[in-house]
Each structure stands twice: as C-alpha cells, then as structure tokens.
CSV table of C-alpha atoms in Angstrom, one decimal:
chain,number,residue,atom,x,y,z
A,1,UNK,CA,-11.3,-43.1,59.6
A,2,UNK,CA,-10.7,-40.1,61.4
A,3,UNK,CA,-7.2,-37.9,60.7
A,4,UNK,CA,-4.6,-38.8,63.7
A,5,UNK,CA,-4.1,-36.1,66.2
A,6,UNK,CA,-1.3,-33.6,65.2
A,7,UNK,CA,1.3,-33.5,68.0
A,8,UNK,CA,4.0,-30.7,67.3
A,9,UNK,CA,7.3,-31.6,69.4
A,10,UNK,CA,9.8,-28.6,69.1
A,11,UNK,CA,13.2,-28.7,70.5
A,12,UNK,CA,14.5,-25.3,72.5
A,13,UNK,CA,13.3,-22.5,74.8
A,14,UNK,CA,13.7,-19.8,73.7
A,15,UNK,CA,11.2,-17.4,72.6
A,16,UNK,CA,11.1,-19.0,68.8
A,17,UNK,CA,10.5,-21.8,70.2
A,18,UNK,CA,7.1,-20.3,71.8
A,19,UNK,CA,6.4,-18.6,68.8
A,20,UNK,CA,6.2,-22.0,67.1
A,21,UNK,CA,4.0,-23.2,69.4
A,22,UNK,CA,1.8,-20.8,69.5
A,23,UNK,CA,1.0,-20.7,65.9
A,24,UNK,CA,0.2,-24.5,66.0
A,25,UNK,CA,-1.9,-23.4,68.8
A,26,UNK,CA,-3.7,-21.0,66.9
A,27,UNK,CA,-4.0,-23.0,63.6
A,28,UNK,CA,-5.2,-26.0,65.0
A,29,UNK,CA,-6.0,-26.0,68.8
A,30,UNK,CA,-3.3,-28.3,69.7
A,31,UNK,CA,-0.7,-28.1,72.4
A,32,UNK,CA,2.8,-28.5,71.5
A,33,UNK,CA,5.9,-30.8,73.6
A,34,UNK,CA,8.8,-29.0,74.0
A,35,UNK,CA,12.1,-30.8,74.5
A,36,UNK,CA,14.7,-28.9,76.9
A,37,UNK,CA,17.4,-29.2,79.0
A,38,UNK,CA,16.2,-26.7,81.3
A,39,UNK,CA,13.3,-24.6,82.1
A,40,UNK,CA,13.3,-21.0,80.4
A,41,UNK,CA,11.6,-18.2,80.9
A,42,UNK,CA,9.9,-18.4,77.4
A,43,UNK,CA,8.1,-21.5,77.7
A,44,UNK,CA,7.1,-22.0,81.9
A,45,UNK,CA,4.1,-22.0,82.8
A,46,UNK,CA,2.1,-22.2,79.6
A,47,UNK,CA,-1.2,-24.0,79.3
A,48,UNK,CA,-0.1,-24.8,75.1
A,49,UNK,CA,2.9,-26.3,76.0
A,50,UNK,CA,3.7,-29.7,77.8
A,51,UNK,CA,7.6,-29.4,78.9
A,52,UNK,CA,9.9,-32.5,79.3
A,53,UNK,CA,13.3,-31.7,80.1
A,54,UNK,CA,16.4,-34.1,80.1
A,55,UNK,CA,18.7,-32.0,82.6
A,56,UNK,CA,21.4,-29.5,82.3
A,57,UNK,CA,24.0,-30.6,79.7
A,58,UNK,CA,22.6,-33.8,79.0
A,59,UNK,CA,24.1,-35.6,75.3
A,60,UNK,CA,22.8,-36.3,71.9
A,61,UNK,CA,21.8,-39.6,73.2
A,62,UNK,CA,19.9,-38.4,75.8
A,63,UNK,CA,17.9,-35.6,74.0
A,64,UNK,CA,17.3,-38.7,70.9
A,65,UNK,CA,15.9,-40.9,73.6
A,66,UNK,CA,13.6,-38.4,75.2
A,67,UNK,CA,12.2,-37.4,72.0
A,68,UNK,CA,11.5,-41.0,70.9
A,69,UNK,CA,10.1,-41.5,74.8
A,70,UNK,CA,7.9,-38.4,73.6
A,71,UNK,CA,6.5,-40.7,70.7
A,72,UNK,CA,6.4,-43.9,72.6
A,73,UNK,CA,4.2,-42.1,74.8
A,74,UNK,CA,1.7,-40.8,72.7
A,75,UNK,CA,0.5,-43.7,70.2
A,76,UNK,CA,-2.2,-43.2,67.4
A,77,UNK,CA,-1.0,-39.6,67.0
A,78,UNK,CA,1.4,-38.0,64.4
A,79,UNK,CA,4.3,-36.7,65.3
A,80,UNK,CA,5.9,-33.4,63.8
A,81,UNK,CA,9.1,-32.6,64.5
A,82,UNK,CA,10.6,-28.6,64.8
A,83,UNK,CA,13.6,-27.3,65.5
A,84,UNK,CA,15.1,-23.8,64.7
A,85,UNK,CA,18.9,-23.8,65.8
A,86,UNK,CA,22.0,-24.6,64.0
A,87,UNK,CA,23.2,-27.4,65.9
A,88,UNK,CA,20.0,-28.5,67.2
A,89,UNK,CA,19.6,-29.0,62.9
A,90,UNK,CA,22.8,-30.4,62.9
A,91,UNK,CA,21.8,-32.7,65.7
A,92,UNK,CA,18.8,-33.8,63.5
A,93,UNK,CA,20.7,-34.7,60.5
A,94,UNK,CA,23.3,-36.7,62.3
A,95,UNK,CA,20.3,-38.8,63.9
A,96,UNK,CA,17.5,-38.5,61.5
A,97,UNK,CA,17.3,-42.4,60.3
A,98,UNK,CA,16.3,-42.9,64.0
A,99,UNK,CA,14.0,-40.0,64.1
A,100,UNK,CA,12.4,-40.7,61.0
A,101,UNK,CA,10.9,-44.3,62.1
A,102,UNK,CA,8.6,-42.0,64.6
A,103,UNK,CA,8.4,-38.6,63.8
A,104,UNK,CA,7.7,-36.5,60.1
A,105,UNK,CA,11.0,-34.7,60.0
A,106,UNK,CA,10.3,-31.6,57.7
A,107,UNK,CA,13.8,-30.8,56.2
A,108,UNK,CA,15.8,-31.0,53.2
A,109,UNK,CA,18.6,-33.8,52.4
A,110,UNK,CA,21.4,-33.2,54.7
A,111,UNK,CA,24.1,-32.1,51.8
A,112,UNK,CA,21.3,-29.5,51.2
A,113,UNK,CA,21.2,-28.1,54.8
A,114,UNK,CA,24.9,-28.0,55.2
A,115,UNK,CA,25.2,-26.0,51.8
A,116,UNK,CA,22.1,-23.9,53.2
A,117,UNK,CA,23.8,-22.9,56.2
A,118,UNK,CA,27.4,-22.4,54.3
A,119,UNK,CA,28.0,-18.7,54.6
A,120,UNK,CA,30.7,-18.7,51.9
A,121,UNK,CA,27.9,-20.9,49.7
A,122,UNK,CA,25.4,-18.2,50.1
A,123,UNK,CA,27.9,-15.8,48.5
A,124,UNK,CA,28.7,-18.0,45.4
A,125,UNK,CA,25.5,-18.6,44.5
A,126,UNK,CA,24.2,-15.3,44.7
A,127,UNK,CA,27.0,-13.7,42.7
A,128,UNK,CA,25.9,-16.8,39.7
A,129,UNK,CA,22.4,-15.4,40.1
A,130,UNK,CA,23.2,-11.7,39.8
A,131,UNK,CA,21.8,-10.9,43.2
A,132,UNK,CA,23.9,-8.1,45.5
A,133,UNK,CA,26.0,-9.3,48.3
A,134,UNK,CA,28.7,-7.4,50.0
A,135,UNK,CA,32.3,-8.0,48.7
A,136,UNK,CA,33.9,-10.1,51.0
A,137,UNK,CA,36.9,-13.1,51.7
A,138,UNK,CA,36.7,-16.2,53.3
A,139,UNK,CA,39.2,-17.2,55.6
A,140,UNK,CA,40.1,-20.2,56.2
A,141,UNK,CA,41.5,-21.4,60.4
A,142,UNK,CA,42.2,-24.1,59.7
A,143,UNK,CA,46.4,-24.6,60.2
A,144,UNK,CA,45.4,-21.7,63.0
A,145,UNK,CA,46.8,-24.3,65.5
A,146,UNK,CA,50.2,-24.1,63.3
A,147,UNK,CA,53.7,-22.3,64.7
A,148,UNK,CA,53.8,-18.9,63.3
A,149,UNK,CA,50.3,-18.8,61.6
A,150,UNK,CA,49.1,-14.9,61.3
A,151,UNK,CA,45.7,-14.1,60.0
A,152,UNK,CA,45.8,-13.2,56.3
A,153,UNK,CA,45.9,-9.5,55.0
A,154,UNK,CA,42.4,-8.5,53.6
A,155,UNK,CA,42.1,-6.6,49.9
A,156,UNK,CA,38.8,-5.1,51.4
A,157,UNK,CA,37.4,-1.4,52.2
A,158,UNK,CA,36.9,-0.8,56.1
A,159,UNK,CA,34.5,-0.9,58.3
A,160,UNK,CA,33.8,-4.9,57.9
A,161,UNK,CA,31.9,-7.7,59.3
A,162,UNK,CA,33.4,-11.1,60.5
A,163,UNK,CA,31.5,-14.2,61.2
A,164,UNK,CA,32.0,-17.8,61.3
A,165,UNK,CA,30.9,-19.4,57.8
A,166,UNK,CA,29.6,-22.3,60.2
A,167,UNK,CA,27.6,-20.6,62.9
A,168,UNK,CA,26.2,-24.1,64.6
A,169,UNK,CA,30.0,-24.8,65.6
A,170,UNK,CA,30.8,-21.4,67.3
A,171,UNK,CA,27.5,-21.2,68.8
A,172,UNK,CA,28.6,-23.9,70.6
A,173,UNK,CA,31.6,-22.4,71.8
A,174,UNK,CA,32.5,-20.4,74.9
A,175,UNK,CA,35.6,-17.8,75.2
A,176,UNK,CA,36.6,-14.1,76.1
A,177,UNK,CA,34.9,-11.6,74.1
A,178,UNK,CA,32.8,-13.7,72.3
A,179,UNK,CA,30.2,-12.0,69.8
A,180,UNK,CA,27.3,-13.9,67.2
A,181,UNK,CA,29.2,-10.9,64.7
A,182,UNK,CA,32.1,-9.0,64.7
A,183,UNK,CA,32.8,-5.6,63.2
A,184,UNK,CA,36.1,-3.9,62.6
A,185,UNK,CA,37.4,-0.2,61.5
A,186,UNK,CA,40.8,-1.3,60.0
A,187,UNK,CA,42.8,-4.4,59.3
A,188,UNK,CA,44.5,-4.5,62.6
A,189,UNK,CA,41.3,-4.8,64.4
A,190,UNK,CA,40.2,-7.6,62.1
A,191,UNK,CA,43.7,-9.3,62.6
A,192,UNK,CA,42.6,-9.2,66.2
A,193,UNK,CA,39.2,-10.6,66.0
A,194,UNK,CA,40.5,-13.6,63.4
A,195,UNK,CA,43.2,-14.3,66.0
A,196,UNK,CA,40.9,-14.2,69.3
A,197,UNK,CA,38.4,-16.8,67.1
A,198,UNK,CA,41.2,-18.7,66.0
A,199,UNK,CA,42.7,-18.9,69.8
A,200,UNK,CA,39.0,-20.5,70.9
A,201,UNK,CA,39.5,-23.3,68.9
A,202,UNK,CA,37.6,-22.8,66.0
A,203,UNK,CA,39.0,-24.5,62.9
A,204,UNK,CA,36.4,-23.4,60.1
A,205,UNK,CA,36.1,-20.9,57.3
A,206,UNK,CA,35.4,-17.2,58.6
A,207,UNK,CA,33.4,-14.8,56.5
A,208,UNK,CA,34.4,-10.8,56.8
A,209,UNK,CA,31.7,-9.0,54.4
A,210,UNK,CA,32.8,-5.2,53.7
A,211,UNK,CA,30.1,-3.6,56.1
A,212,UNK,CA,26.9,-2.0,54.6
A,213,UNK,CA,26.0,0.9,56.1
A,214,UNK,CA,23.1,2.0,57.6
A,215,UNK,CA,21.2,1.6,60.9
A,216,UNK,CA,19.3,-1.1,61.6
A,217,UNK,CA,16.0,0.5,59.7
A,218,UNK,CA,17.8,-0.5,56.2
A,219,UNK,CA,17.5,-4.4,57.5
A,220,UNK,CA,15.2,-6.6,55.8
A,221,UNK,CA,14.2,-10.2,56.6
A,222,UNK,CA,12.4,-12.8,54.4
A,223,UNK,CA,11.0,-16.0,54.8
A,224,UNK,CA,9.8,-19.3,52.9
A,225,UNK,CA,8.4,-22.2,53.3
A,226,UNK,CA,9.1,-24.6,50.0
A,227,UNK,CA,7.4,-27.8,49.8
A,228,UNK,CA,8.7,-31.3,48.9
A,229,UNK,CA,7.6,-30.6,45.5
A,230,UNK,CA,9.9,-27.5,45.6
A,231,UNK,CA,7.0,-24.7,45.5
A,232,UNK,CA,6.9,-22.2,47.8
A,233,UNK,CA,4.0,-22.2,49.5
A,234,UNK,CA,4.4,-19.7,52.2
A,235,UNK,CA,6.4,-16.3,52.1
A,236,UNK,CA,6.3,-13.5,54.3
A,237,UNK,CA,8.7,-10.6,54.6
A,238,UNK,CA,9.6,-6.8,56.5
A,239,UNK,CA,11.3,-4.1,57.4
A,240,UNK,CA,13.9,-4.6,60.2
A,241,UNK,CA,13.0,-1.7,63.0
A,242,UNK,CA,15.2,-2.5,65.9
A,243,UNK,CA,17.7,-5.5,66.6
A,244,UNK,CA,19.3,-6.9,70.0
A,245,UNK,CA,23.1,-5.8,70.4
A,246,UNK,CA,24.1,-7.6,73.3
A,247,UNK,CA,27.2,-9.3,71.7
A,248,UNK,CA,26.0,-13.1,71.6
A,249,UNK,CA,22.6,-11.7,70.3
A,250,UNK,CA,24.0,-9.3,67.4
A,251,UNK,CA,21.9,-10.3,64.3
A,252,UNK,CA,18.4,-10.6,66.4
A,253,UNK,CA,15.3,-8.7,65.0
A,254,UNK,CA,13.5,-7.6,68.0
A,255,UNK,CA,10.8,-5.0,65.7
A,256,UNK,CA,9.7,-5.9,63.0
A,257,UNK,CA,7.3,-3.6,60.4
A,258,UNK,CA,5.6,-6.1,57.9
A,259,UNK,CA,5.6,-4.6,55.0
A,260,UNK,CA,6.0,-6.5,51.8
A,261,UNK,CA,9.3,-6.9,50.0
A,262,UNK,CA,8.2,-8.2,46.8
A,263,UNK,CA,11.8,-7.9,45.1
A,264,UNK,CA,13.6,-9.2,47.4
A,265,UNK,CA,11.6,-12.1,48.4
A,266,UNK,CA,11.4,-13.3,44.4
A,267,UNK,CA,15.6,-13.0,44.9
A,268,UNK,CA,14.9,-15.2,48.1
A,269,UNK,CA,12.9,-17.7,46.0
A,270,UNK,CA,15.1,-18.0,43.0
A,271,UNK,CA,18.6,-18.3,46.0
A,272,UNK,CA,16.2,-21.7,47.6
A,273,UNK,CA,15.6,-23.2,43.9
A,274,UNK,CA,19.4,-23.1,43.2
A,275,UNK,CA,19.9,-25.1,46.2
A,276,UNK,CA,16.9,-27.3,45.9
A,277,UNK,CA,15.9,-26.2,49.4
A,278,UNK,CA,12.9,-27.5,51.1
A,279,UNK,CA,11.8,-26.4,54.3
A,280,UNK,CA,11.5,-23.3,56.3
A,281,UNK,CA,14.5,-20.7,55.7
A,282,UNK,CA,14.8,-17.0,57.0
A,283,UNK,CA,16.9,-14.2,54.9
A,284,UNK,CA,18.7,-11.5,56.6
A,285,UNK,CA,19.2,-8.5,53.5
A,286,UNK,CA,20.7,-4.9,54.1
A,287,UNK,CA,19.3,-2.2,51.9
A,288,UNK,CA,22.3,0.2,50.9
A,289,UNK,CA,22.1,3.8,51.3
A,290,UNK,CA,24.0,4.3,48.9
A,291,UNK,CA,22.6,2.6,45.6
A,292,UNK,CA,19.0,1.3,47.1
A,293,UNK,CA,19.7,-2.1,46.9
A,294,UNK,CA,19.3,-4.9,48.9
A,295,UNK,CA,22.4,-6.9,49.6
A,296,UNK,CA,21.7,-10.3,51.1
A,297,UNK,CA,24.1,-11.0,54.2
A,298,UNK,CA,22.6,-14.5,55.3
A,299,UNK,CA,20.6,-17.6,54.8
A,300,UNK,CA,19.2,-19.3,58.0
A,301,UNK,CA,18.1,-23.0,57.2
A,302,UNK,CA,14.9,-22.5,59.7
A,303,UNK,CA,12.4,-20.5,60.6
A,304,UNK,CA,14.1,-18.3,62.6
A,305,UNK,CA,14.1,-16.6,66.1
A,306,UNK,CA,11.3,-13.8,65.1
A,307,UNK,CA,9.4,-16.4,63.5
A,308,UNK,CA,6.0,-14.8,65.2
A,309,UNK,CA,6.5,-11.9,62.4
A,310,UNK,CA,4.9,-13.8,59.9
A,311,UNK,CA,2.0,-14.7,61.6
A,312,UNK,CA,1.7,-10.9,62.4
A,313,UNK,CA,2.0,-10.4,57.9
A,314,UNK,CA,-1.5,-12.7,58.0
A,315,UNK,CA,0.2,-15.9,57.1
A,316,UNK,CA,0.7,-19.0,60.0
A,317,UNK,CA,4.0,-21.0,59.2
A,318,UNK,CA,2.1,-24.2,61.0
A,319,UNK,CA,-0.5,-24.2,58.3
A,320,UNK,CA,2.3,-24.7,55.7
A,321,UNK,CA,4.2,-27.5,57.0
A,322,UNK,CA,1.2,-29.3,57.7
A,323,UNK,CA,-0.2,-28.7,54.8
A,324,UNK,CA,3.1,-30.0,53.1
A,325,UNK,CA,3.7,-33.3,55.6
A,326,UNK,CA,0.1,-33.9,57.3
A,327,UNK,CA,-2.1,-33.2,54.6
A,328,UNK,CA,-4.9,-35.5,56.6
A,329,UNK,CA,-4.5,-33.5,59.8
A,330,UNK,CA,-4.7,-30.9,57.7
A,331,UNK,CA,-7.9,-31.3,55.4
A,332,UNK,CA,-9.8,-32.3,59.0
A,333,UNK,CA,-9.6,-28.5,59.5
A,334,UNK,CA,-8.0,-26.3,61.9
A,335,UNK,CA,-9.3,-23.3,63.4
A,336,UNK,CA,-10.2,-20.4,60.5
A,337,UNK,CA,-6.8,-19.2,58.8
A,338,UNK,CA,-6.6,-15.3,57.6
A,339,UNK,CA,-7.1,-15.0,53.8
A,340,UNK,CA,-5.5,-14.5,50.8
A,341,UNK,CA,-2.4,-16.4,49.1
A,342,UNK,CA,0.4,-17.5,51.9
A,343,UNK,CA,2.8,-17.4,48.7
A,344,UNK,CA,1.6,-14.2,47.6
A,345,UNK,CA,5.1,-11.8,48.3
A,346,UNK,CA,3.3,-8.5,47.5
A,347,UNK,CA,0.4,-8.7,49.7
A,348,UNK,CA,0.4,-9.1,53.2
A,349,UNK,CA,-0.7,-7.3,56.6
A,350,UNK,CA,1.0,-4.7,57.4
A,351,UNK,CA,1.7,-4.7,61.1
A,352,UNK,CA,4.3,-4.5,63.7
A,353,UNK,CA,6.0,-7.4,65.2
A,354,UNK,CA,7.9,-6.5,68.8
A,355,UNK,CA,9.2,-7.4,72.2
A,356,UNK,CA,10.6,-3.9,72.9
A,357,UNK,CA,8.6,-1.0,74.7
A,358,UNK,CA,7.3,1.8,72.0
A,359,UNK,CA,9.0,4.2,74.4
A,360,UNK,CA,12.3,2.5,73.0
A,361,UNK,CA,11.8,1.8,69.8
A,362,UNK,CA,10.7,5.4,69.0
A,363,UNK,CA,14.2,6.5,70.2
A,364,UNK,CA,16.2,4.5,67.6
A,365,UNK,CA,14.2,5.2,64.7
A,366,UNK,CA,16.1,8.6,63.4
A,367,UNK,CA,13.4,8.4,60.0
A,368,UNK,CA,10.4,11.1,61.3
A,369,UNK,CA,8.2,9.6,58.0
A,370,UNK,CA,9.2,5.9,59.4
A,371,UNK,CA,8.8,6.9,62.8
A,372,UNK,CA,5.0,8.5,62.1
A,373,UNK,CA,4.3,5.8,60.2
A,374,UNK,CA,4.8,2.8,63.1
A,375,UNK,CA,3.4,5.4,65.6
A,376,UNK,CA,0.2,5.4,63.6
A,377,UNK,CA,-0.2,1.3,63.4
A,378,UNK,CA,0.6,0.6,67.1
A,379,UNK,CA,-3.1,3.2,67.0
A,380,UNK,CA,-4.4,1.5,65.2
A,381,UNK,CA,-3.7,-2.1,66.1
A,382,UNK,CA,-0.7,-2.1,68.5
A,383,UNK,CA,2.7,-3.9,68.4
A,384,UNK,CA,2.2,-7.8,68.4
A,385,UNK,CA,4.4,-9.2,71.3
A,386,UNK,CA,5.0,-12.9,70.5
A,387,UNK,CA,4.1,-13.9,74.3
A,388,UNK,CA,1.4,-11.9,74.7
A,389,UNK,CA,-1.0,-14.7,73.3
A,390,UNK,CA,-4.9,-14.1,74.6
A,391,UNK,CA,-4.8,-18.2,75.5
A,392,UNK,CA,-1.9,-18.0,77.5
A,393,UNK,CA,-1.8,-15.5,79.7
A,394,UNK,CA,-1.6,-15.9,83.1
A,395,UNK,CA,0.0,-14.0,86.0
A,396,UNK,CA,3.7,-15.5,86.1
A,397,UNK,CA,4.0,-15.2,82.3
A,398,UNK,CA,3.1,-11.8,82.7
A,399,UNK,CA,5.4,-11.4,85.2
A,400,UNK,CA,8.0,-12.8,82.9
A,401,UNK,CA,7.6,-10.8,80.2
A,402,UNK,CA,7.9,-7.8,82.3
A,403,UNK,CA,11.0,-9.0,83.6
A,404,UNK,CA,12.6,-9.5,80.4
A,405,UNK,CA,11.5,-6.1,78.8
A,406,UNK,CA,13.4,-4.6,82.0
A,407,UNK,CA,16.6,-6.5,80.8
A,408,UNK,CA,16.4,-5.7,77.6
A,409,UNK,CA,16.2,-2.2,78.1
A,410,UNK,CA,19.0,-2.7,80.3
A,411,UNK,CA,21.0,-4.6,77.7
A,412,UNK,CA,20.2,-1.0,74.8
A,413,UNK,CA,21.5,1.2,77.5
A,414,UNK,CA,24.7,-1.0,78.3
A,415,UNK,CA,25.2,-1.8,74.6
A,416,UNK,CA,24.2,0.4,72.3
A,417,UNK,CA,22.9,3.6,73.8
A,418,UNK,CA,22.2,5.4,70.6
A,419,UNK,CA,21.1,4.7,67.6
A,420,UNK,CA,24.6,4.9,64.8
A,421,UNK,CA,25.1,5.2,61.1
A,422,UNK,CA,26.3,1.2,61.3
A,423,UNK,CA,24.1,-0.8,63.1
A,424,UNK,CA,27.2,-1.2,65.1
C-alpha cells in the first residue's frame, strides 16, 4: 500500500513561514497550505504554497475551523501541522485535543512548552547545569495595577536588558514605545521601561539580564530537532552577522555565517534533556568579549524566524520531523538530501544565510578577518536569501523582495545607523 501524501499546513506569513515551506518543498516535492489572516508579502504569489486566509482579526475558533476545513478537504493524505510563534504555540496547546483527531501535531507536552518558553526557567536550569547566563532578576507585574506600586530597585551592573519572561502575551500587545527588547544605561531608565510595560497591561514576570557586550558579530544561534524518543536528530548552528533593530524586531538574525558551534550546541543539547523537550527549538547565545564565553540569553520553543539558516549548514529541518512523525512518507523517498550526519554539531556547510544587501552587511561588520572571510564565501557561493528559491521565482516575488530590501535598509538607517559596542 502506497505511503499517504505528506501535506505540510503551516500557520503565519511571515518569512519563517516560507522558509518552512520551502524546505518541505525541496525535501519532498510537496506544496505546503498556509493558514493566514491576511495576505503577506512573504507568501503571495508562490507556486509551493496554497494560501487560505480566514480574514483580518478573525478568533481562535475561526483559525481551528479553517485548519480542520484544510483536513476535511484533503482526505487520504497526512496532515503535518507547523507553527513557529509564541501564541500561535500557545494557540495549539489550548486546542490540540481537537487538532490531534486530524493532523500529527509535532510538539512536546504542554507543561513542557510553557517551561520551554519560561524566560526565568531558562535561567534556573542553566545555572544547575553550569552553563553561562547573564546575571539577572525577575520581576514580577503582577500587583502593577495596585495604588502606589513602583518598580523594584535592581542589585545589577548597567547597561541591562529587559524582556517579558512570557513573550507570546506581549507580542500580542499594542502600546507607545513598544520594543521585542529593551535596554537601559541606569536604574532610572529601567524604572521607566518596567513602568511603561506595566502601564500596557502586562501582568507577568519581566526578565532584565545585565547586558553582554559586544556587537551583534559575538551572537550565536543554535538549533535542534529532538525526537519523541528524546535524541536529537538534527542540529545546526552559526555565527550571528547582522540582526533587525527596528524596535518590535530587536532579537531577529537577518545574516547568518554557518559555521559550527560544537560547544555550544552540546550546552544546547544537555539545556533540552533537562526539560525533556521534543520538538524544534532555536537558541539565541552571546559570546562575551570579555572571558570568551558563550552566555545563553534565550530558548525559543520552535524553529525560529531564520529557520532557512539551517538548510543553508547542509541539513533540511523537514527531513527531521518527518522522519520523527511520518516515517512512511518518509522511507517512500523524498528528493536527494545533502550528506553527512544532521546531528553531527561539528560538521556542517559553511555558508552564509541573508536577506540584507552585501553592500550593508559589509558596513556593520567592524572585524577585517571576519569581514574577508564572508567576502570570500559570497565568491564563492553567494549569500543564500530564503526567498530566492530557483522554483519559485517569478516576477512579483521578485518584485517583493526588492521592495522589502529597500525598507530594510530604510529601517538600519532610521534605527541603527552604525554599527555600536552593544548591539544596541
């Protein structure tokens, strides 16, 4: 009896979203359904994707019933569900006994994701395992709301970091000033930050970290895939080149050198065992200039945004979840996958991952050696730009991506016009 036809559904637009659905493209030939609100720039007009959208602020409910109208629609085949938000995770686990009777839903128990995506749970369990974090404090908003509440003095060393400890419920949120991450030179700065958050409404823990310095070439970024049996199967990790620092986008790898990071990605592992994580998860770590070591900042309970990295490091994330959930789909075959071992963290392709222009990138990278060294792989192979896939280009989507480089290099000039000794 032949295997059932794989159908990847994937919730979003955004360019992580395409980036998922390419790789399922690539690895097996298969388009993917994307569930949106809206049309987005990322994901019109592609011949991979089918597009069903359930209108502009529609509920839980509605998205639910589209997705099951999704599976209803296409019998006989199987169903893998993606998603790679917070909330749209959150929105999962709330209604994953439904979603479960027609779709493989590849995450980990729900206590499991919610510690995952705990900021302040990150911390603990890296201090019991010996790994470096920043020092930091939690604090708690909770009585915010309360008559005379003042946000807490802070027994850290300035410059620091503030962000929520639950990022899928300020995401989610909308006020003056809002950033993804916060920095602040002294306490009465950070006292203003805690009080602007607090005045939005947000009721949950915030995290400030004492900052690490650097710019953003000490960033690293890691990521797994662990299997229901708890190995990890897939792991694939690099050199942060150049984020985005328009403030609701602080925290975004836009460049990407993939170049192994065998020491940290073993500290990655051992973080997912102590939670029993299964599932795709994505490490941001800051290397600091001061000692060499690689402090780990934050645990994202999904592939991530610049998921399209890994594939450019020689592994494909859609070969490992298949593998994991579909293993008929996946022993029918699939188009040829690069070599080697996907779990092996000290060999991979060393490439470059981007959806900036070289002609900005070059600017913000103040290391000559570093600099050289990217200059001589874009010769050599170029930068990989996650929408510039061979078998799905077409005259609009090239148009798009023209149109968003413009606004991104729009967005360096407005918000961070020079590269600084912070990242910040």
């Amino acid at each position: 009896m032949p295997a059932p036809r794989l159908r990847p559904v994937i919730l979003g637009t955004d360019l992580g979203v395409y980036s998922i659905a390419r790789s399922f493209h690539e690895a097996y030939g298969v388009r993917s359904t994307v569930v949106a609100n809206s049309p987005r720039g990322p994901i019109n007009d592609s011949r991979i994707i089918d597009a069903v959208f359930t209108g502009q602020g529609s509920s839980e409910e509605r998205i639910v019933q589209a997705l099951l109208d999704v599976a209803a629609a296409h019998p006989g085949e199987q169903h893998l569900l993606m998603v790679n938000a917070e909330h749209e995770i959150d929105l999962v686990r709330r209604h994953r006994a439904v979603l479960a009777e027609r779709y493989v839903v590849p995450f980990a128990d729900d206590d499991v994701l919610a510690a995952a995506g705990d900021k302040v749970e990150l911390d603990r369990i890296c201090r019991r395992l010996g790994i470096p974090v920043p020092a930091s404090r939690s604090v708690d908003l909770a009585g915010a709301g309360a008559p005379g509440w003042a946000p807490p003095a802070l027994d850290l060393t300035f410059p620091v970091v503030l962000k929520p400890a639950v990022s899928a419920e300020h995401l989610l949120m909308s006020y003056p000033g809002k950033k993804k991450v916060y920095s602040a030179a002294d306490p009465a700065e950070a006292a203003a930050v805690l009080g602007r958050i607090a005045a939005a409404g947000y009721r949950d823990v915030v995290v400030v970290q004492e900052l690490v310095p650097g710019d953003d070439t000490w960033g690293r970024t890691v990521t797994c895939y662990v299997d229901r049996t708890g190995r990890v199967t897939m792991m694939a990790s690099g050199q942060l080149i150049l984020g985005l620092h328009a403030p609701t986008m602080l925290g975004n790898s836009a460049t990407i050198l993939t170049v192994p990071q065998p020491g940290l990605a073993e500290q990655a592992a051992a973080i997912l065992r102590e939670l029993r994580f299964t599932g795709f998860a994505n490490f941001d770590i800051k290397v600091d200039p001061r000692d060499g070591r690689g402090r780990f900042l934050d645990l994202n309970p999904r592939i991530g945004r610049p998921n399209y990295y890994v594939n450019v490091a020689g592994r494909n994330p859609a070969r490992a979840v298949v593998e994991d959930y579909c293993p008929d789909v996946a022993a029918s075959g699939g188009r040829p996958g690069p070599g080697g071992d996907p779990a092996d963290a000290a060999h991979q392709h060393v490439g470059v991952y981007s959806y900036l222009p070289w002609s900005l990138v070059r600017r913000y990278v103040p290391d000559p050696a570093l600099r050289q060294r990217l200059a001589q792989v874009r010769r050599t192979e170029g930068f990989a730009h996650p929408l510039d896939y061979p078998a799905d280009r077409n005259l609009r989507r090239r148009r798009y991506r023209a149109l968003s480089t413009l606004n991104l290099v729009r967005d360096f000039r407005r918000y961070y016009p020079r590269p600084t000794e912070t990242g910040f």
